[in-house]
Short mmCIF file of C-alpha atoms and ligand atoms in Angstrom, two decimals:
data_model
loop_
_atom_site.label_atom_id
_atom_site.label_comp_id
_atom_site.label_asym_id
_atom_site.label_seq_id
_atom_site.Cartn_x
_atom_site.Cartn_y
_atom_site.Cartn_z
CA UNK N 1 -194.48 11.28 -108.90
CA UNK N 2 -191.06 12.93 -108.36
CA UNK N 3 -189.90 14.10 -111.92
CA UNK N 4 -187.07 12.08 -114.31
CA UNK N 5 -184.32 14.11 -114.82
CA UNK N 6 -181.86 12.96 -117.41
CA UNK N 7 -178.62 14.38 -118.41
CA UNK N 8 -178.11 16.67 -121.06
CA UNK N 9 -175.80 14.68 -122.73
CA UNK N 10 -178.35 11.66 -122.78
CA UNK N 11 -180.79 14.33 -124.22
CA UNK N 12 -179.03 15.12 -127.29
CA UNK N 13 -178.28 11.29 -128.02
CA UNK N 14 -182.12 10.41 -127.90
CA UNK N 15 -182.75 13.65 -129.85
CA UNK N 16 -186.51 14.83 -130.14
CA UNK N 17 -188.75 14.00 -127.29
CA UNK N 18 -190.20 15.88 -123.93
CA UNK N 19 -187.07 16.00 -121.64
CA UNK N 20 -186.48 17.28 -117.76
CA UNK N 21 -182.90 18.55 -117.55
CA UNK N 22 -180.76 20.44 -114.49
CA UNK N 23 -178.07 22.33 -114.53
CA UNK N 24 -176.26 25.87 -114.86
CA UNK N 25 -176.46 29.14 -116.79
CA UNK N 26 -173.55 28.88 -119.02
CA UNK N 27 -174.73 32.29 -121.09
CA UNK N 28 -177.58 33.93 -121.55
CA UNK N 29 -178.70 36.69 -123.93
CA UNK N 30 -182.25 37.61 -124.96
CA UNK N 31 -184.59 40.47 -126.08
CA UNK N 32 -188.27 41.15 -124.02
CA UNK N 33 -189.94 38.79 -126.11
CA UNK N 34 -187.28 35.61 -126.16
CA UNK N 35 -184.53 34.44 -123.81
CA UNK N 36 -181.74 31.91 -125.14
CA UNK N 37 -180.20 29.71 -122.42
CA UNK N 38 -177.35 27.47 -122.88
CA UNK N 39 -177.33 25.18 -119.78
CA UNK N 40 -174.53 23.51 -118.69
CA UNK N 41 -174.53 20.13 -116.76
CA UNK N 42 -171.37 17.68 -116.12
CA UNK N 43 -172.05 16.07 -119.42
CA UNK N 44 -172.73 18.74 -122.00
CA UNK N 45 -174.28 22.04 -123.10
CA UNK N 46 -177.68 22.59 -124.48
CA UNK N 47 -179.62 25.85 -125.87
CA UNK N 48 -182.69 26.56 -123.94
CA UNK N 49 -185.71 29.00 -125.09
CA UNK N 50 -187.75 30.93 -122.95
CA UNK N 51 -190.61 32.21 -124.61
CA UNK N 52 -192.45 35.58 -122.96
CA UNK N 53 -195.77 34.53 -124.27
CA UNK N 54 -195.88 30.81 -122.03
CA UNK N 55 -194.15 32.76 -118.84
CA UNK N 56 -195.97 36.48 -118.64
CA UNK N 57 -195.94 35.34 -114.69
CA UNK N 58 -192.34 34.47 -114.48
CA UNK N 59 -190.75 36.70 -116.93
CA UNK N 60 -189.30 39.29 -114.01
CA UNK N 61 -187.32 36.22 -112.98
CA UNK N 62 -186.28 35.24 -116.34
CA UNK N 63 -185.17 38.77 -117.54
CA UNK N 64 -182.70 38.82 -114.65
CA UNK N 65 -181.14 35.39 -115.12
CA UNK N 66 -177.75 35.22 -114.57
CA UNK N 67 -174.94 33.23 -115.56
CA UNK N 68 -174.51 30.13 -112.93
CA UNK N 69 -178.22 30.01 -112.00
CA UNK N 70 -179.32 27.14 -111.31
CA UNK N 71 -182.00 25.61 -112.92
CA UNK N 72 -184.68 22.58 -113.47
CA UNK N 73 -186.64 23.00 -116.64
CA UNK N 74 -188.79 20.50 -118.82
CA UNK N 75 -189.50 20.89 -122.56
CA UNK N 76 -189.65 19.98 -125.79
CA UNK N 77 -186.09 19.00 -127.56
CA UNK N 78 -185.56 19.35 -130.74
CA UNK N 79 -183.12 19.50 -133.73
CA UNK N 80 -181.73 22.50 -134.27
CA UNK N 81 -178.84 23.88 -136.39
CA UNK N 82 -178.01 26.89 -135.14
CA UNK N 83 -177.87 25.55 -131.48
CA UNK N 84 -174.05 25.26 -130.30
CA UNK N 85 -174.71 21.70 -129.82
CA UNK N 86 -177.29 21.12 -132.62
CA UNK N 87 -180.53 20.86 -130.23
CA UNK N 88 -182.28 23.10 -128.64
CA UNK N 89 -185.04 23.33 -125.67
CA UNK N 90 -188.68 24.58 -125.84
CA UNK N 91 -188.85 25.48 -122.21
CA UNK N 92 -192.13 24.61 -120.69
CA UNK N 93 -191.56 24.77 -116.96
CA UNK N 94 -188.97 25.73 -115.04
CA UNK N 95 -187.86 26.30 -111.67
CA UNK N 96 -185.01 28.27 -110.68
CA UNK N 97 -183.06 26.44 -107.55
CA UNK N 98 -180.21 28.47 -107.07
CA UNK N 99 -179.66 32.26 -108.00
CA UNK N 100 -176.32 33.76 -109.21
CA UNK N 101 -174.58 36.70 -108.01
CA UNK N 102 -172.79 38.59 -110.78
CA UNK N 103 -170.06 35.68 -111.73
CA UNK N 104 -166.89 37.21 -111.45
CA UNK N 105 -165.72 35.20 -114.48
CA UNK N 106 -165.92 36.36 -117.83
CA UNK N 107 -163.61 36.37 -121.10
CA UNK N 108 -159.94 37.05 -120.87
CA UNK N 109 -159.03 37.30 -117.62
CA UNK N 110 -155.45 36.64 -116.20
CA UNK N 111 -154.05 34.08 -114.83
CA UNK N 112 -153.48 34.98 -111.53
CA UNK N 113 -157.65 36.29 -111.50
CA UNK N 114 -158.42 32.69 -112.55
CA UNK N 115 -156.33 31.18 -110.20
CA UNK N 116 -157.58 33.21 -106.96
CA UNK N 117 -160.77 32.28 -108.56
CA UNK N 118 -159.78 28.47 -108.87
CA UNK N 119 -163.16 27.32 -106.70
CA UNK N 120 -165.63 28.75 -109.43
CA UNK N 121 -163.13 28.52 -112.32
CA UNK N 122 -163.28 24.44 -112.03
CA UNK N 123 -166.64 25.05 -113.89
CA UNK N 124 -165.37 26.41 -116.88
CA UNK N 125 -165.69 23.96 -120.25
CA UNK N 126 -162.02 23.72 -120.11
CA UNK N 127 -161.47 22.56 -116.56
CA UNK N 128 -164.29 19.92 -116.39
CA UNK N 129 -162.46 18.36 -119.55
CA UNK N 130 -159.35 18.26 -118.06
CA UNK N 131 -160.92 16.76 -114.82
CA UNK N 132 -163.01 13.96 -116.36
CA UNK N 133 -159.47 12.71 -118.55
CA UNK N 134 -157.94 13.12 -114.70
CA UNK N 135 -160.60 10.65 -113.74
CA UNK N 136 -159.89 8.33 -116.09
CA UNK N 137 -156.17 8.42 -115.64
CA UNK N 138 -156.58 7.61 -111.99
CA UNK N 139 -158.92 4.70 -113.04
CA UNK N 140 -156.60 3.03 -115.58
CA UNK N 141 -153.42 3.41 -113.18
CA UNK N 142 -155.81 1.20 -110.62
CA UNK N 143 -156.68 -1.10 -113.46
CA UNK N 144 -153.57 -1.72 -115.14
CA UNK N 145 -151.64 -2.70 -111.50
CA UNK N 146 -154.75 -4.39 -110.29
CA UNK N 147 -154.72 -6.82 -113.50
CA UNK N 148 -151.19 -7.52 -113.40
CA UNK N 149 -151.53 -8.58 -109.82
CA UNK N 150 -150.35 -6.11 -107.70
CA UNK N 151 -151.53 -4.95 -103.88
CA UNK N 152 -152.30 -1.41 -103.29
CA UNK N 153 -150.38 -0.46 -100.34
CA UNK N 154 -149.57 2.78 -98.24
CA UNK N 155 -147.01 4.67 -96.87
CA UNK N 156 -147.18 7.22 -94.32
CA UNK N 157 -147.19 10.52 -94.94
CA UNK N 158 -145.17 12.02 -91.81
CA UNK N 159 -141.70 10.30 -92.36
CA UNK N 160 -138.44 11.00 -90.54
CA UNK N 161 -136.15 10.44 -93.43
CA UNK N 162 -135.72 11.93 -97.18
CA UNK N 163 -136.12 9.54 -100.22
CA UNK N 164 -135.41 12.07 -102.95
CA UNK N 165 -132.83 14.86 -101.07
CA UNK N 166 -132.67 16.77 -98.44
CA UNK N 167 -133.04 20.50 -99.92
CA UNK N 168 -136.93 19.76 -100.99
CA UNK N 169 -138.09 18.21 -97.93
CA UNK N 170 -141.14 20.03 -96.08
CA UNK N 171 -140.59 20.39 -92.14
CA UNK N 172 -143.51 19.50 -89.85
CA UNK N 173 -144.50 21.01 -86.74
CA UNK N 174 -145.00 17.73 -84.88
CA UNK N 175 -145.31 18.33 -81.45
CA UNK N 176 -141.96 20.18 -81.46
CA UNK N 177 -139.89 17.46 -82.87
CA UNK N 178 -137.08 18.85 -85.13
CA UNK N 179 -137.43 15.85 -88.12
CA UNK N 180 -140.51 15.25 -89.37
CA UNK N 181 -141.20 15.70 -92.88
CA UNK N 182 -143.91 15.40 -95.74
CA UNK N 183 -143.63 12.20 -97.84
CA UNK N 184 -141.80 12.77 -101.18
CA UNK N 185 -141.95 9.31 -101.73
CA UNK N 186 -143.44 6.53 -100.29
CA UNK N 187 -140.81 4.19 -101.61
CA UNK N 188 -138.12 3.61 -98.90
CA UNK N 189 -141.61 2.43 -96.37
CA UNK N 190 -142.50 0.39 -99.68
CA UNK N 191 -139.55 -1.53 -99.99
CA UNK N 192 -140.21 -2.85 -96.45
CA UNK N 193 -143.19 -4.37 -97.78
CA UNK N 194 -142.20 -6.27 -101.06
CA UNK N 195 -141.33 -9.23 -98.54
CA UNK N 196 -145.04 -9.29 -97.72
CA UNK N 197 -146.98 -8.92 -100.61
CA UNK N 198 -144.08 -8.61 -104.00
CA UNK N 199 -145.75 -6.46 -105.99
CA UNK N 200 -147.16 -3.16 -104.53
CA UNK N 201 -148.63 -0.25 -105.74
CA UNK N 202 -149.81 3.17 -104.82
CA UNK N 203 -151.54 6.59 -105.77
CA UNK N 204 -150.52 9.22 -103.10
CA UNK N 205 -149.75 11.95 -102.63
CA UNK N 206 -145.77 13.55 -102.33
CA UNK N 207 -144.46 16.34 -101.52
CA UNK N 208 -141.50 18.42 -103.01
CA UNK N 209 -140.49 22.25 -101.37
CA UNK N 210 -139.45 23.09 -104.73
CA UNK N 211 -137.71 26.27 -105.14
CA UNK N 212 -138.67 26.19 -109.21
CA UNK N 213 -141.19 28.34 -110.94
CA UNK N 214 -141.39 26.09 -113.72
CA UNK N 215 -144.52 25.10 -115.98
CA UNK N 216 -144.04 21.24 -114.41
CA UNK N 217 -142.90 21.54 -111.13
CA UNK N 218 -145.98 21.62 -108.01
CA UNK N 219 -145.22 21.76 -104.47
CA UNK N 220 -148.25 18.68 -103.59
CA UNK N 221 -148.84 16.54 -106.22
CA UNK N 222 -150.13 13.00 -107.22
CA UNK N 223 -147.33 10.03 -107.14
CA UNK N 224 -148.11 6.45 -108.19
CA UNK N 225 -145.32 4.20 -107.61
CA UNK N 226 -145.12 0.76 -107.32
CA UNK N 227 -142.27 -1.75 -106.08
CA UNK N 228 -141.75 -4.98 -106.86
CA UNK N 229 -139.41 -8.14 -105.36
CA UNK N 230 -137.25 -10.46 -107.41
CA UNK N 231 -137.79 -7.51 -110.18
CA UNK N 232 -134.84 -7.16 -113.24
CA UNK N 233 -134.17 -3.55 -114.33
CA UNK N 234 -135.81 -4.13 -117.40
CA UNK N 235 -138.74 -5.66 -115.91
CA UNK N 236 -139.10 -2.20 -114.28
CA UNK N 237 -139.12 -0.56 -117.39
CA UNK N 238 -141.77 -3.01 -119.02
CA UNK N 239 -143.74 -1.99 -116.23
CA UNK N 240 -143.36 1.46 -116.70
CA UNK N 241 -143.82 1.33 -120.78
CA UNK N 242 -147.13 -1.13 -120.58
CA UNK N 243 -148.58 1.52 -117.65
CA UNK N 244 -148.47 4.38 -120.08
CA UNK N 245 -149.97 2.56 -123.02
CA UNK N 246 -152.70 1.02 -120.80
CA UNK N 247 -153.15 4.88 -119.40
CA UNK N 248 -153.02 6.22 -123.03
CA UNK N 249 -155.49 4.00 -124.48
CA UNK N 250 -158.23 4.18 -122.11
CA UNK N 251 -158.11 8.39 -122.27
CA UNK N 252 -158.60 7.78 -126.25
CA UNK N 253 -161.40 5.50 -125.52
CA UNK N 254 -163.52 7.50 -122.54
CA UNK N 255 -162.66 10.87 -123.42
CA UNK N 256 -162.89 11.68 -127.31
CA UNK N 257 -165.30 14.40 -126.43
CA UNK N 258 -162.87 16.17 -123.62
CA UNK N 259 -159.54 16.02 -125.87
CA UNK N 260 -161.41 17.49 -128.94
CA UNK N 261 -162.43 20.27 -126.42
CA UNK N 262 -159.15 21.07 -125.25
CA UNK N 263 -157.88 20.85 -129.12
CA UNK N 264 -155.99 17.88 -128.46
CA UNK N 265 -154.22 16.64 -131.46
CA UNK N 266 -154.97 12.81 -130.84
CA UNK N 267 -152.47 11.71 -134.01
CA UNK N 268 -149.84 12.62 -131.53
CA UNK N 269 -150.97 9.85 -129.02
CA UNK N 270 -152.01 7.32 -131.04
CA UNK N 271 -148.28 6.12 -131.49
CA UNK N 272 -147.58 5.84 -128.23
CA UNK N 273 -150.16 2.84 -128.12
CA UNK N 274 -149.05 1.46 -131.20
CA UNK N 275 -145.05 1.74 -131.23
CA UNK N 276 -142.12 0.31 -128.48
CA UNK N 277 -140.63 3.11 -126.55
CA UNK N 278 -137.14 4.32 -127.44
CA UNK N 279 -134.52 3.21 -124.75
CA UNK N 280 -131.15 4.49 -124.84
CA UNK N 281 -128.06 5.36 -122.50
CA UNK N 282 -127.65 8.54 -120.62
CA UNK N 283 -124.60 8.81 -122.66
CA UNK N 284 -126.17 7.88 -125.88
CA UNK N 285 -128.35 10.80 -125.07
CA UNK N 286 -125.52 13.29 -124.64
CA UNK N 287 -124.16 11.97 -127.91
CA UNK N 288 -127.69 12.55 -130.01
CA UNK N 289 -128.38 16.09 -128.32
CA UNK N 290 -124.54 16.67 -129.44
CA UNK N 291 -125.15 15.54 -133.13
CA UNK N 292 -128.59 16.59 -133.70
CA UNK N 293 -129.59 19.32 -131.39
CA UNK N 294 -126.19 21.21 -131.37
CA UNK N 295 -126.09 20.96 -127.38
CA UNK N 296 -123.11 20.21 -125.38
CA UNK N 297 -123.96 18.70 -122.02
CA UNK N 298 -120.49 17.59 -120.01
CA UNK N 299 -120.44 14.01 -118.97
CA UNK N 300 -122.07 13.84 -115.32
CA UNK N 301 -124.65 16.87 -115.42
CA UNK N 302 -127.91 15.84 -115.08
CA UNK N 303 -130.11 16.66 -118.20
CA UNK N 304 -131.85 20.41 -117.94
CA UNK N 305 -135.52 20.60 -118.85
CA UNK N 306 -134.57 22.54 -122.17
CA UNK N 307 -131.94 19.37 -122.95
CA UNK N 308 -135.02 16.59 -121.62
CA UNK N 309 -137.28 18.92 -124.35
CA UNK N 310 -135.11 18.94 -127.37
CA UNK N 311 -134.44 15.04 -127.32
CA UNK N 312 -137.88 14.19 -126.70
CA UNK N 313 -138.87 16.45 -129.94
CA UNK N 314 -137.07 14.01 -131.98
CA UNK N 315 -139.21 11.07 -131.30
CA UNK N 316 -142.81 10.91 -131.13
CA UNK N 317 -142.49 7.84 -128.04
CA UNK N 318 -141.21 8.36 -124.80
CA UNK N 319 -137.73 8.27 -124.27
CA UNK N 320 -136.68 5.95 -121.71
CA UNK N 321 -132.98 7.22 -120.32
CA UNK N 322 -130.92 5.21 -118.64
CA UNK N 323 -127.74 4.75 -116.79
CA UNK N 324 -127.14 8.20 -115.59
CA UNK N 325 -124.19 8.99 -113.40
CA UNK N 326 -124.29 8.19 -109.87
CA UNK N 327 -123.44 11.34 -108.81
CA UNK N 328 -126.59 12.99 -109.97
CA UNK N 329 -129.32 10.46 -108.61
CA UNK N 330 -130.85 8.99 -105.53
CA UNK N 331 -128.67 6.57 -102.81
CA UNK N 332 -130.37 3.36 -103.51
CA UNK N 333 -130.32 3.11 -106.80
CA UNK N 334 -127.87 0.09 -107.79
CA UNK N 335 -124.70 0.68 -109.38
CA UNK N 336 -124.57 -0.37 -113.25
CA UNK N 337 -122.13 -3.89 -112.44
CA UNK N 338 -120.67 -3.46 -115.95
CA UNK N 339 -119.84 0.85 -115.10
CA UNK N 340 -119.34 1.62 -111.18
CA UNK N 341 -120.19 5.18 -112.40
CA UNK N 342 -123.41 4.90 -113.33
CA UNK N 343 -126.60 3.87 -111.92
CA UNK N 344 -129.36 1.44 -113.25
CA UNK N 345 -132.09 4.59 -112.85
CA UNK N 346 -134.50 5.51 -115.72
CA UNK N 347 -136.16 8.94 -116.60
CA UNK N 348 -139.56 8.22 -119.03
CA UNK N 349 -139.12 11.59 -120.78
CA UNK N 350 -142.64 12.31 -122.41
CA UNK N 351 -142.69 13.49 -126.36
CA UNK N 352 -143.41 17.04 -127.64
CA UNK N 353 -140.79 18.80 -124.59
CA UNK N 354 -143.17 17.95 -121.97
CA UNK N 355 -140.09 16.13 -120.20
CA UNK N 356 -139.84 13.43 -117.12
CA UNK N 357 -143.21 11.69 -116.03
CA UNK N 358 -141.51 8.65 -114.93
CA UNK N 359 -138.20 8.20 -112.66
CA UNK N 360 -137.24 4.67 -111.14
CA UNK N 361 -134.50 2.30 -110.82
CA UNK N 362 -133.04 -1.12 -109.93
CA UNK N 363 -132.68 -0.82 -105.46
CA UNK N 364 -128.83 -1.24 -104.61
CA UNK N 365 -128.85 -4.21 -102.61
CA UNK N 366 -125.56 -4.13 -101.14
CA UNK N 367 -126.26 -2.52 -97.01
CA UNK N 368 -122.17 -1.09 -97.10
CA UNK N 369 -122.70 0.54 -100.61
CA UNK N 370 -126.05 2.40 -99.08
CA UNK N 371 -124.51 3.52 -96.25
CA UNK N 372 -121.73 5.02 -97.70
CA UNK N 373 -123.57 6.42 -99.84
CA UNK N 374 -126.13 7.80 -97.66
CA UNK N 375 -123.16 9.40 -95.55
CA UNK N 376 -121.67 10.56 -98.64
CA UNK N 377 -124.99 12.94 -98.98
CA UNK N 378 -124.71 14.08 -95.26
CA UNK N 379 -127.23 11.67 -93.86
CA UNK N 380 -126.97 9.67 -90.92
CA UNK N 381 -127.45 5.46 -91.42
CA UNK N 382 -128.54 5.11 -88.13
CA UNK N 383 -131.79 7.46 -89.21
CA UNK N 384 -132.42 4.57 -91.91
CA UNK N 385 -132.09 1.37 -89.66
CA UNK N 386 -135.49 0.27 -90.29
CA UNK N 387 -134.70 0.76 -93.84
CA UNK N 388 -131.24 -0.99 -94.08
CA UNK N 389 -133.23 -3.89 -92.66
CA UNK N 390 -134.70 -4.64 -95.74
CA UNK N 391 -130.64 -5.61 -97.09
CA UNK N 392 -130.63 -7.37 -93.92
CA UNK N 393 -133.21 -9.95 -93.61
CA UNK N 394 -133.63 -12.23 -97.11
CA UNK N 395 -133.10 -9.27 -99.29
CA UNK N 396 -133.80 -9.81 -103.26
CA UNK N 397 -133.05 -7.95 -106.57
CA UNK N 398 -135.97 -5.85 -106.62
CA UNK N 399 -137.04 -2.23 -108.33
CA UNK N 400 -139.45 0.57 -108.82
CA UNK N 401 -140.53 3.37 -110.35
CA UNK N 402 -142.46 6.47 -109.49
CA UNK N 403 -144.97 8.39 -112.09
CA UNK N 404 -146.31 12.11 -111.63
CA UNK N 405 -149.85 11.70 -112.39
CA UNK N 406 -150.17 15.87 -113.29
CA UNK N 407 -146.91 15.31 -115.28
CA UNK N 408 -148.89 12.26 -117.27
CA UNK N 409 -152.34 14.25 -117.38
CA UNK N 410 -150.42 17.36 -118.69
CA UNK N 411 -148.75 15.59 -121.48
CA UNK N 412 -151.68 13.54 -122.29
CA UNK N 413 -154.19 16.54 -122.57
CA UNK N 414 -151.32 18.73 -124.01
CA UNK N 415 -151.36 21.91 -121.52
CA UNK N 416 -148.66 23.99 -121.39
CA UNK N 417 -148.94 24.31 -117.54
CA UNK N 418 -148.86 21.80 -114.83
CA UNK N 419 -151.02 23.57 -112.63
CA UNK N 420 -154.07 23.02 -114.65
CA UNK N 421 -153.60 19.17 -114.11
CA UNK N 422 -154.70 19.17 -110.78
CA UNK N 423 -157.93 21.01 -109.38
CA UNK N 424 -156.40 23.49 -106.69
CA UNK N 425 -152.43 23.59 -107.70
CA UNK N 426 -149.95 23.98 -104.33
CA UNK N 427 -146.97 25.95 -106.14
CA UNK N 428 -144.14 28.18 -104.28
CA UNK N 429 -146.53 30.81 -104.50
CA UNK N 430 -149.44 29.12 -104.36
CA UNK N 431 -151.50 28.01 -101.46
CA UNK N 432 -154.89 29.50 -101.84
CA UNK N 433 -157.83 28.72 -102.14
O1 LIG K 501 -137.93 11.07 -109.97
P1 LIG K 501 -138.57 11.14 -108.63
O2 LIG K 501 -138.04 12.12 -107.66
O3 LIG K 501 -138.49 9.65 -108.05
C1 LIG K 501 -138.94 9.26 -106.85
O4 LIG K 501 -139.55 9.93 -106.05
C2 LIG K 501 -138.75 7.78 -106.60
N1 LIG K 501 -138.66 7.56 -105.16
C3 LIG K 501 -139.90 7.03 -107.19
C4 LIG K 501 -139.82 5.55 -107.01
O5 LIG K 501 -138.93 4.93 -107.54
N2 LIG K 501 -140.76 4.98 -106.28
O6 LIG K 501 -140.13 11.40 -108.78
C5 LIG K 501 -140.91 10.52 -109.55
C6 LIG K 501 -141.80 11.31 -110.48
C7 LIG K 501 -141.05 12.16 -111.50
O7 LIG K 501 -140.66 11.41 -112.62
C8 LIG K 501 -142.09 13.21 -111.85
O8 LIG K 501 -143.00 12.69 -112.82
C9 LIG K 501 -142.85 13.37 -110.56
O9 LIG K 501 -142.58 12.25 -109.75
N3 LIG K 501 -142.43 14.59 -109.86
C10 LIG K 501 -143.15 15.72 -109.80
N4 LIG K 501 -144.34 16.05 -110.33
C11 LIG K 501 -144.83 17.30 -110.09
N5 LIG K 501 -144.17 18.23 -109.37
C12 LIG K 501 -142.96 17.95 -108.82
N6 LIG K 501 -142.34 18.86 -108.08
C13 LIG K 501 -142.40 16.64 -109.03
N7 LIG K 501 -141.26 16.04 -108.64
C14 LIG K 501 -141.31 14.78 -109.15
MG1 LIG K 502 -136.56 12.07 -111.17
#
């Protein structure tokens, strides 16, 4: 009979009993009589004892275990105290399945060692926290635009036009041509598609040659956007404000365990379930961060990341900012009717500085108004005819949004870097492993 392994996790919840467990050397230490384990497996940690008197045979092997081994063991489990996770493993049998090198890994090592280690250093406690609440995120994204009826739909990748401006497109070798690019947005081959299905959504990923060494900015990272027909501006924004609740609350649910592990201070997210977002003005903004963070920002600049941190500090919601000026944001997004000088474009600017997760807007509708101001940024129209055919053939009031799924997963599992929101991070730098 092939043997019943169970996790470790399931181990400690039905407590004392004969268990079969696999998994990794997390650490080791020992003396010649005694060797303490802690095993590591997807799910948990548990301490392991090797006793020299039941293993005379097998104690060469033990003495030189090594942390990452891999093992299958089988023993009694019971309560204990001291253990790091309050059980502990009578090891009866084992087998050792994989053998370590010397792990390169250990305490306090830099950055840059742990990132051109990135491939082993996804095992560490800290990393396989973040990744299961990255799991979950993904999920709830699915599930929230699934339930509210929405088709997941794609975009290519290889595009011959820019969505988001010019200076942070990637160039593709494509058989020689001269303008092929990497997506940074699926939305201008999503709008195309709103007269087929209404509401879309996707989880992609987009592309940004971004000349910034900042702690949120990645080269390749995970969009979901979504588009919908006969859409108001605020229903946009509803859209955007019920995602990140829905996203929010199933992280508290599934992954208790993972936030308390990354020290996570969970009062800080619980409101964002509980409480409406605040919405203001781009230049109610200016006039807050003028009053109450001592911070002039002229009429017309976009906000700076330091700006985008000290309003969010004064709430503990997302800030939803709207109406910025035309000038500083994307061709299609529709001109405020009430002010031709701004646009109705949001930023979702997440609490505690951690900035812009969200950006979307109402789509101009108007084909002149696009082209001029598509030539007004130095692009040609005739590059977008398949996308001016959208204003051309039964167009409707419609909008969208995009989300940063790293920028989301950063703020929700409070790291101070991007780059450990996604398992191998593409920065300016950055390309290996
Ligand atoms: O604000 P952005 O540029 O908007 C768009 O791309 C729209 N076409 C989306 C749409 O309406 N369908 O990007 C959307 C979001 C930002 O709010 C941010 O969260 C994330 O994408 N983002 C990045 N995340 C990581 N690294 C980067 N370099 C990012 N650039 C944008
Ligand atoms: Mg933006």
């Amino acid at each position: 009979m092939t043997e019943k392994f169970i996790s470790i996790q399931q181990a400690i919840e039905q407590g004392k009993s004969l268990v079969s467990l696999h998994g990794w050397i997390y650490r080791e230490r020992g003396s010649n009589k005694l060797k303490f384990v802690i095993l590591r497996d997807s799910t948990n940690i548990i301490q392991c004892v090797f006793d020299r008197t039941l293993f005379e045979k097998q104690w060469e092997d033990i003495d030189k275990f090594q942390i990452e081994c891999a093992l299958t063991l089988n023993g009694e489990l019971k309560k204990d105290e001291r253990a790091p996770t309050g059980y502990e493993v009578q090891v009866k049998k084992f087998t050792l399945v994989g053998k370590s090198e010397s792990f390169p890994i250990a305490k306090d090592q830099s950055v840059e060692f742990l990132a051109d280690n990135r491939h082993l250093w996804l095992r560490s406690r800290k990393m396989t926290a973040i990744l299961k609440i990255r799991s979950t995120v993904f999920g709830a994204i699915d599930e929230f635009f699934k339930s509210e009826g929405f088709y997941e739909y794609h975009s290519p990748i290889f595009q011959a036009v820019q969505c988001e401006g010019g200076s942070e497109l990637f160039s593709v070798n494509y058989f020689d041509k001269k303008d092929v690019f990497l997506s940074q947005s699926w939305q201008l081959y999503a709008e195309p598609a709103i007269f087929a299905l209404e509401k879309i959504y996707t989880i992609a990923p987009s592309f940004r040659a971004e000349r910034s060494k900042t702690s949120r900015h990645l080269t390749e990272y995970w969009h979901a956007e979504m588009e919908v027909a006969w859409a108001t501006f605020d229903d946009i924004m509803n859209y955007g404000e019920k995602l990140i609740k829905h996203v929010v609350k199933r992280v508290l649910e599934t992954n208790a365990p993972e936030l308390k592990l990354l020290e996570r201070d969970t009062t800080k997210l619980e409101p964002i379930i509980k409480k409406p977002f605040i919405r203001m003005t781009y230049t109610e903004a200016l006039k807050i961060l003028k009053e109450k963070c001592k911070m002039d920002v002229e009429w017309g600049k976009d906000l700076r990341t330091i700006e985008e941190e000290k309003l969010t500090q004064l709430y503990d919601v997302p800030v939803i900012c709207t109406r910025y000026p035309k000038k500083v944001k994307a061709f299609y997004m529709m001109e405020d009717p009430t002010n031709p000088d701004v646009v109705l474009g949001c930023d979702f600017l997440a609490p505690e500085g951690h900035g812009e997760i969200i950006g979307g807007s109402q789509r101009e509708h108007s084909l002149e108004e696009i082209k001029k101001r598509l030539k007004l940024q130095g692009e040609d129209p005739l590059e977008y005819e398949f996308y001016l055919d959208t204003r051309r053939y039964g167009s409707v009031p419609h909008g969208g949004f995009g989300m940063g799924v790293e920028r989301l997963i950063k703020w929700i599992c409070g790291l101070d870097n991007i780059k450990d929101a996604i398992p191998f991070p593409r920065t300016m730098e950055r390309y290996k492993p």
